[in-house]
Amino acid sequence: MKAVSLVCASLALAFSGISHGAEIDKTNIQRLGPVAVSTSQPLSVGAHSDVLRSNLVQSLSQSQQGMTLFGDDYSWHVATKSTDKSGWVAYKVQISTERYTQGTLTVAGLDNPQVYVNGELLKSGAEAELNLRTGDYQVLVLADGRSKDVPFSLDWQGKAEIDSPSFVTTDTHRVSYEQLFDSKVISALTLSPNGKYLLQTSSEYLAGNGDKATKVTELVQVSDKRVLYRWQDNAPTSAVWAQDSKQLAFVANKQIQRLNIKDMSINVVSSNVDNVSNLQWFGDNLLFSWQKPFKADEKATTKRFQALQDRWSYWRNNSQVYLLDVDSGFMRQLTHGKLSSNLLDQNAASGNVLITRSPVDYKEPAHSLTQLIELNVNSLAETLIGEYRTFNHATYTDDGMYIMAGPDFMNALGVQDKSVVVNNYDGQLYWRSNDGNVVALSKDFDPAIGAASKLDNDDLVLRVSEGDRGQLYLYDFSRQRFNKLKTGVDMVNRFSVASGLSKPVIAFAGVSATVPQKAYLMKSGKKTLMFDSQAQSYANTRIGQIQDFDFTNKHGHNIDGRVYLPTDFDANKKYPALVYYYGGTSPVTRNFTGRWPFNLWAAQGYVVYVLQPNGATGYGQAFSGRHVNAWGDYSADDIIEGTQAFLKAHSFVDPKRVGNMGASYGGFMTMYLATKTDIFAASMAHAGISNLSAYWGYGWWGYGYSGVASKGSFPWNNRDLYVEHSPLYHADKINTPLLLLHGNADTNVPVGESHYMYTALKMLDKPVELIEFNGQDHHINGRQARFDWWDVTLAWFDMQLKDQPQWWNALYPETKATE
């Protein structure tokens, strides 16, 4: 949404609340024009009229004061101001709704009008049907001119008396779907080793492009932010800087290319190299991974599975490591075999590279095995460093290597308390010397280790999960100490370091819970702003406030939480509330937007309570360990107890209008909670697990995830876990209206998990709805699919918690609900 307005609920309607149809007061309508620019044809006529008007509407929607056309200035004026001029004309009116609103906008007195809502064409013609979510909208009418015989007017006719929006001009607006999904963000950062150059990629969604993002990659000189080179089509991927920062290698157009920084020239090093990735400089040459996709026998009508992993569509693809001589284009294949070789890191001085392979091995949890191998590039001799059940990554140091893995790495070397069954998704940091001695570096460091980048002196910049925040830390190698860096944001989403320097120079992009993305360059602790999404896309947007809300559970554990307040919050009102909690084992982070848009829910009039129950990583090994072999134990009690404490502490929340929701493991939690409590008035489970045995055996990663979450437990040796903790086997205890959402192409949690519960609740005559999203996998990522998904979720809770079924009935007219 570009330029729209916010209207508080307390503002008076432009017409009587009794009547749901009336002419809109012209003092609330603005006009630009008539614009008498000589053209061979009117705006609505011609081969390119749609494009012409679309571009014009984008400019008109964003212009607050007016615009300049061919040297002449045109301003927005109140529509009551008279004029005798002729030419094309634009009118705009701002509409604010406090509930789902339906009605018809009728245009009179204009020639060939087109109606646009938030910059997108709704209807060509004098009548346009509007179906508006709770929010603020700019309606713009563009026409060839005014009628000589009929006076101009805009009339609103609501479908019912409840469909009575406000038409009052203000300067700010509530956050919208389009802003949260479409706004430009920095999606990739690559800083040169000397810290002088930054390769950054931005991504945004533009009107008319549908689900296709517009991506632009720029090479920026850090000192003055000057753009040295720009790619839009065929943007570079797998970009990597030479250690002297004089060359940038990347993949584009199925080619490996090289950019010379001195003269900005690009030369093609190798062509016809499809499926190439993970470029790394090895001295003056390049290492890379090259994948050969598996091609099935076209005559085959059956598939004999070779392993559990063979259900993965990509498992039979084969990837190997190659070395490219950049001067001649000659490529050496360094690895081969039935198992893929994955390139981790290189040490050109020693002539070695680190690779991993993953043979099929289910003997121990998590029922996978990683081989860490050192390969000598000259002799191709391989040295097996170790075989590990938990392993994430390895990076060379001058006299050893850093390793990232779970606490159980190397016979539980990273475990704080041997009496705790640890959660191996709780990432830890280790160091291995060249003589094979391994030391646990983060055993007493509670944040979970994620990504890492090494500096020239072997210090590390780490991105960690610290509670519900994603922060940067510097690991001082010589002092063996973790130092937190002051980023000023809640969540660092991506970062890059100048690897050729010993003191950290870092480019990073991040957000806070109620603050959109900003990107910075940080040097010597001082930050320089490189990008500001708030200024570009949210300048006139009002975001609700956020408050921390923690409580101590019955076991004495502190349970972290936060509360989002509705936009234009009024403590004297009674609000419905939504409760959200973790999926998998990860905490619910303080991201500004994403699949679960808490700020949008608050803008829709909900108080939102987010809590981090036992089992989440980032709060220490004992806390995350309570996820293992629990499947609802601890976490369900925390959610129930937390919701009760939240309601007691917030008198403006109506305890009879509280909903809850979650996805994946959180979807399981939603179903599980429904078997344990009636505290919630309505629930939504997306891609939830209802039958632990079915998920364990059929989900693509079910056996592997269960190897961590259900360590050592199987359907044959722990019936209590797999049966008694499966919501399906307690469906008769569910009374809460339950909405089940699922992508029918979900490979992680197959759609059958929702069907099991739907079948059970239908047989039991319990309130349940099942909505499938065609062609969608575990996450609903496409733009329109995401909007539809948000619509369904909010329409469900509007119906159940606000007693407003109109939106749901508009989405699914066959549903029999009371109007």
mmCIF file of C-alpha atoms in Angstrom, residues 53-186:
data_model
loop_
_atom_site.group_PDB
_atom_site.id
_atom_site.type_symbol
_atom_site.label_atom_id
_atom_site.label_comp_id
_atom_site.label_asym_id
_atom_site.label_seq_id
_atom_site.Cartn_x
_atom_site.Cartn_y
_atom_site.Cartn_z
ATOM 1 C CA ARG A 53 -2.759 4.627 -16.907
ATOM 2 C CA SER A 54 -1.062 2.118 -14.621
ATOM 3 C CA ASN A 55 2.138 4.159 -14.570
ATOM 4 C CA LEU A 56 0.168 7.354 -14.010
ATOM 5 C CA VAL A 57 -1.781 5.800 -11.127
ATOM 6 C CA GLN A 58 1.428 4.734 -9.374
ATOM 7 C CA SER A 59 2.636 8.336 -9.432
ATOM 8 C CA LEU A 60 -0.732 9.733 -8.373
ATOM 9 C CA SER A 61 -1.030 7.240 -5.506
ATOM 10 C CA GLN A 62 2.340 8.237 -4.090
ATOM 11 C CA SER A 63 1.973 11.996 -4.543
ATOM 12 C CA GLN A 64 0.821 13.774 -1.399
ATOM 13 C CA GLN A 65 0.806 17.340 -2.714
ATOM 14 C CA GLY A 66 0.598 16.881 -6.481
ATOM 15 C CA MET A 67 2.865 16.304 -9.462
ATOM 16 C CA THR A 68 4.662 18.077 -12.275
ATOM 17 C CA LEU A 69 3.801 17.197 -15.873
ATOM 18 C CA PHE A 70 5.933 18.539 -18.711
ATOM 19 C CA GLY A 71 6.942 21.502 -16.587
ATOM 20 C CA ASP A 72 3.482 22.375 -15.292
ATOM 21 C CA ASP A 73 2.509 21.881 -11.640
ATOM 22 C CA TYR A 74 -0.757 20.203 -10.664
ATOM 23 C CA SER A 75 -1.961 20.005 -7.060
ATOM 24 C CA TRP A 76 -4.572 18.010 -5.195
ATOM 25 C CA HIS A 77 -7.564 20.149 -4.230
ATOM 26 C CA VAL A 78 -10.789 19.522 -2.364
ATOM 27 C CA ALA A 79 -13.322 18.236 -4.889
ATOM 28 C CA THR A 80 -15.744 21.042 -4.067
ATOM 29 C CA LYS A 81 -13.436 23.576 -5.726
ATOM 30 C CA SER A 82 -14.877 24.438 -9.129
ATOM 31 C CA THR A 83 -12.986 24.642 -12.408
ATOM 32 C CA ASP A 84 -13.970 25.229 -16.027
ATOM 33 C CA LYS A 85 -10.958 23.502 -17.569
ATOM 34 C CA SER A 86 -11.166 20.295 -19.556
ATOM 35 C CA GLY A 87 -8.808 17.298 -19.651
ATOM 36 C CA TRP A 88 -8.217 14.059 -17.812
ATOM 37 C CA VAL A 89 -8.954 14.111 -14.110
ATOM 38 C CA ALA A 90 -8.169 12.070 -10.998
ATOM 39 C CA TYR A 91 -10.104 11.851 -7.725
ATOM 40 C CA LYS A 92 -9.018 10.120 -4.558
ATOM 41 C CA VAL A 93 -10.826 9.284 -1.355
ATOM 42 C CA GLN A 94 -9.536 7.538 1.740
ATOM 43 C CA ILE A 95 -11.599 4.730 3.222
ATOM 44 C CA SER A 96 -11.160 3.320 6.709
ATOM 45 C CA THR A 97 -12.848 0.150 7.957
ATOM 46 C CA GLU A 98 -13.005 -1.353 11.436
ATOM 47 C CA ARG A 99 -14.332 -4.720 10.228
ATOM 48 C CA TYR A 100 -14.660 -6.656 6.989
ATOM 49 C CA THR A 101 -16.758 -4.356 4.792
ATOM 50 C CA GLN A 102 -18.617 -4.962 1.533
ATOM 51 C CA GLY A 103 -20.285 -2.478 -0.727
ATOM 52 C CA THR A 104 -20.510 -0.769 -4.110
ATOM 53 C CA LEU A 105 -18.821 2.467 -5.108
ATOM 54 C CA THR A 106 -20.699 4.297 -7.852
ATOM 55 C CA VAL A 107 -19.014 7.020 -9.927
ATOM 56 C CA ALA A 108 -21.140 9.676 -11.615
ATOM 57 C CA GLY A 109 -20.203 12.560 -13.886
ATOM 58 C CA LEU A 110 -16.917 11.168 -15.298
ATOM 59 C CA ASP A 111 -16.045 9.859 -18.765
ATOM 60 C CA ASN A 112 -14.643 6.304 -18.884
ATOM 61 C CA PRO A 113 -13.714 6.031 -15.172
ATOM 62 C CA GLN A 114 -11.384 3.403 -13.755
ATOM 63 C CA VAL A 115 -11.348 2.583 -10.042
ATOM 64 C CA TYR A 116 -8.061 1.699 -8.335
ATOM 65 C CA VAL A 117 -7.616 0.519 -4.753
ATOM 66 C CA ASN A 118 -4.145 1.057 -3.280
ATOM 67 C CA GLY A 119 -2.752 1.524 -6.768
ATOM 68 C CA GLU A 120 -4.203 -1.648 -8.302
ATOM 69 C CA LEU A 121 -7.015 -1.651 -10.861
ATOM 70 C CA LEU A 122 -10.280 -2.901 -9.410
ATOM 71 C CA LYS A 123 -12.806 -2.063 -12.126
ATOM 72 C CA SER A 124 -13.213 -0.151 -15.368
ATOM 73 C CA GLY A 125 -16.655 1.359 -15.263
ATOM 74 C CA ALA A 126 -18.984 3.433 -13.151
ATOM 75 C CA GLU A 127 -19.687 0.766 -10.504
ATOM 76 C CA ALA A 128 -17.077 -1.140 -8.492
ATOM 77 C CA GLU A 129 -17.725 -3.735 -5.814
ATOM 78 C CA LEU A 130 -15.390 -3.387 -2.840
ATOM 79 C CA ASN A 131 -14.584 -6.136 -0.345
ATOM 80 C CA LEU A 132 -12.331 -4.554 2.254
ATOM 81 C CA ARG A 133 -10.511 -6.123 5.179
ATOM 82 C CA THR A 134 -10.096 -4.118 8.364
ATOM 83 C CA GLY A 135 -7.690 -1.373 7.373
ATOM 84 C CA ASP A 136 -7.110 1.861 5.479
ATOM 85 C CA TYR A 137 -7.393 2.280 1.731
ATOM 86 C CA GLN A 138 -6.817 4.851 -0.949
ATOM 87 C CA VAL A 139 -9.431 4.669 -3.677
ATOM 88 C CA LEU A 140 -8.398 6.546 -6.814
ATOM 89 C CA VAL A 141 -10.655 7.214 -9.794
ATOM 90 C CA LEU A 142 -8.991 8.106 -13.087
ATOM 91 C CA ALA A 143 -11.099 9.343 -15.997
ATOM 92 C CA ASP A 144 -10.760 10.861 -19.457
ATOM 93 C CA GLY A 145 -12.677 13.928 -18.279
ATOM 94 C CA ARG A 146 -15.846 15.187 -16.655
ATOM 95 C CA SER A 147 -19.334 14.828 -18.043
ATOM 96 C CA LYS A 148 -20.979 18.056 -19.142
ATOM 97 C CA ASP A 149 -24.474 16.905 -18.264
ATOM 98 C CA VAL A 150 -24.049 14.981 -14.991
ATOM 99 C CA PRO A 151 -22.432 16.450 -11.859
ATOM 100 C CA PHE A 152 -19.568 14.502 -10.294
ATOM 101 C CA SER A 153 -20.300 12.325 -7.263
ATOM 102 C CA LEU A 154 -19.044 9.209 -5.491
ATOM 103 C CA ASP A 155 -21.757 7.138 -3.823
ATOM 104 C CA TRP A 156 -21.277 4.287 -1.347
ATOM 105 C CA GLN A 157 -23.860 1.534 -0.981
ATOM 106 C CA GLY A 158 -23.070 -0.975 1.761
ATOM 107 C CA LYS A 159 -24.265 -4.548 1.492
ATOM 108 C CA ALA A 160 -25.758 -4.238 4.973
ATOM 109 C CA GLU A 161 -26.003 -1.664 7.728
ATOM 110 C CA ILE A 162 -22.756 -2.909 9.241
ATOM 111 C CA ASP A 163 -20.944 -1.999 6.007
ATOM 112 C CA SER A 164 -20.426 1.648 6.890
ATOM 113 C CA PRO A 165 -16.788 2.738 6.462
ATOM 114 C CA SER A 166 -15.353 6.169 7.253
ATOM 115 C CA PHE A 167 -14.332 8.696 4.600
ATOM 116 C CA VAL A 168 -12.046 11.155 6.390
ATOM 117 C CA THR A 169 -8.617 12.310 5.219
ATOM 118 C CA THR A 170 -5.682 11.767 7.614
ATOM 119 C CA ASP A 171 -1.908 11.564 7.233
ATOM 120 C CA THR A 172 -1.129 8.063 8.491
ATOM 121 C CA HIS A 173 -2.465 4.542 8.058
ATOM 122 C CA ARG A 174 -2.346 1.097 9.587
ATOM 123 C CA VAL A 175 0.054 -1.461 8.206
ATOM 124 C CA SER A 176 -1.207 -3.508 5.261
ATOM 125 C CA TYR A 177 -0.673 -6.918 3.692
ATOM 126 C CA GLU A 178 1.039 -5.310 0.720
ATOM 127 C CA GLN A 179 3.539 -3.364 2.785
ATOM 128 C CA LEU A 180 4.560 -6.374 4.832
ATOM 129 C CA PHE A 181 5.079 -8.564 1.778
ATOM 130 C CA ASP A 182 6.001 -6.186 -1.052
ATOM 131 C CA SER A 183 8.287 -3.582 0.505
ATOM 132 C CA LYS A 184 11.908 -3.486 -0.572
ATOM 133 C CA VAL A 185 14.359 -5.322 1.692
ATOM 134 C CA ILE A 186 18.023 -6.233 1.545
#
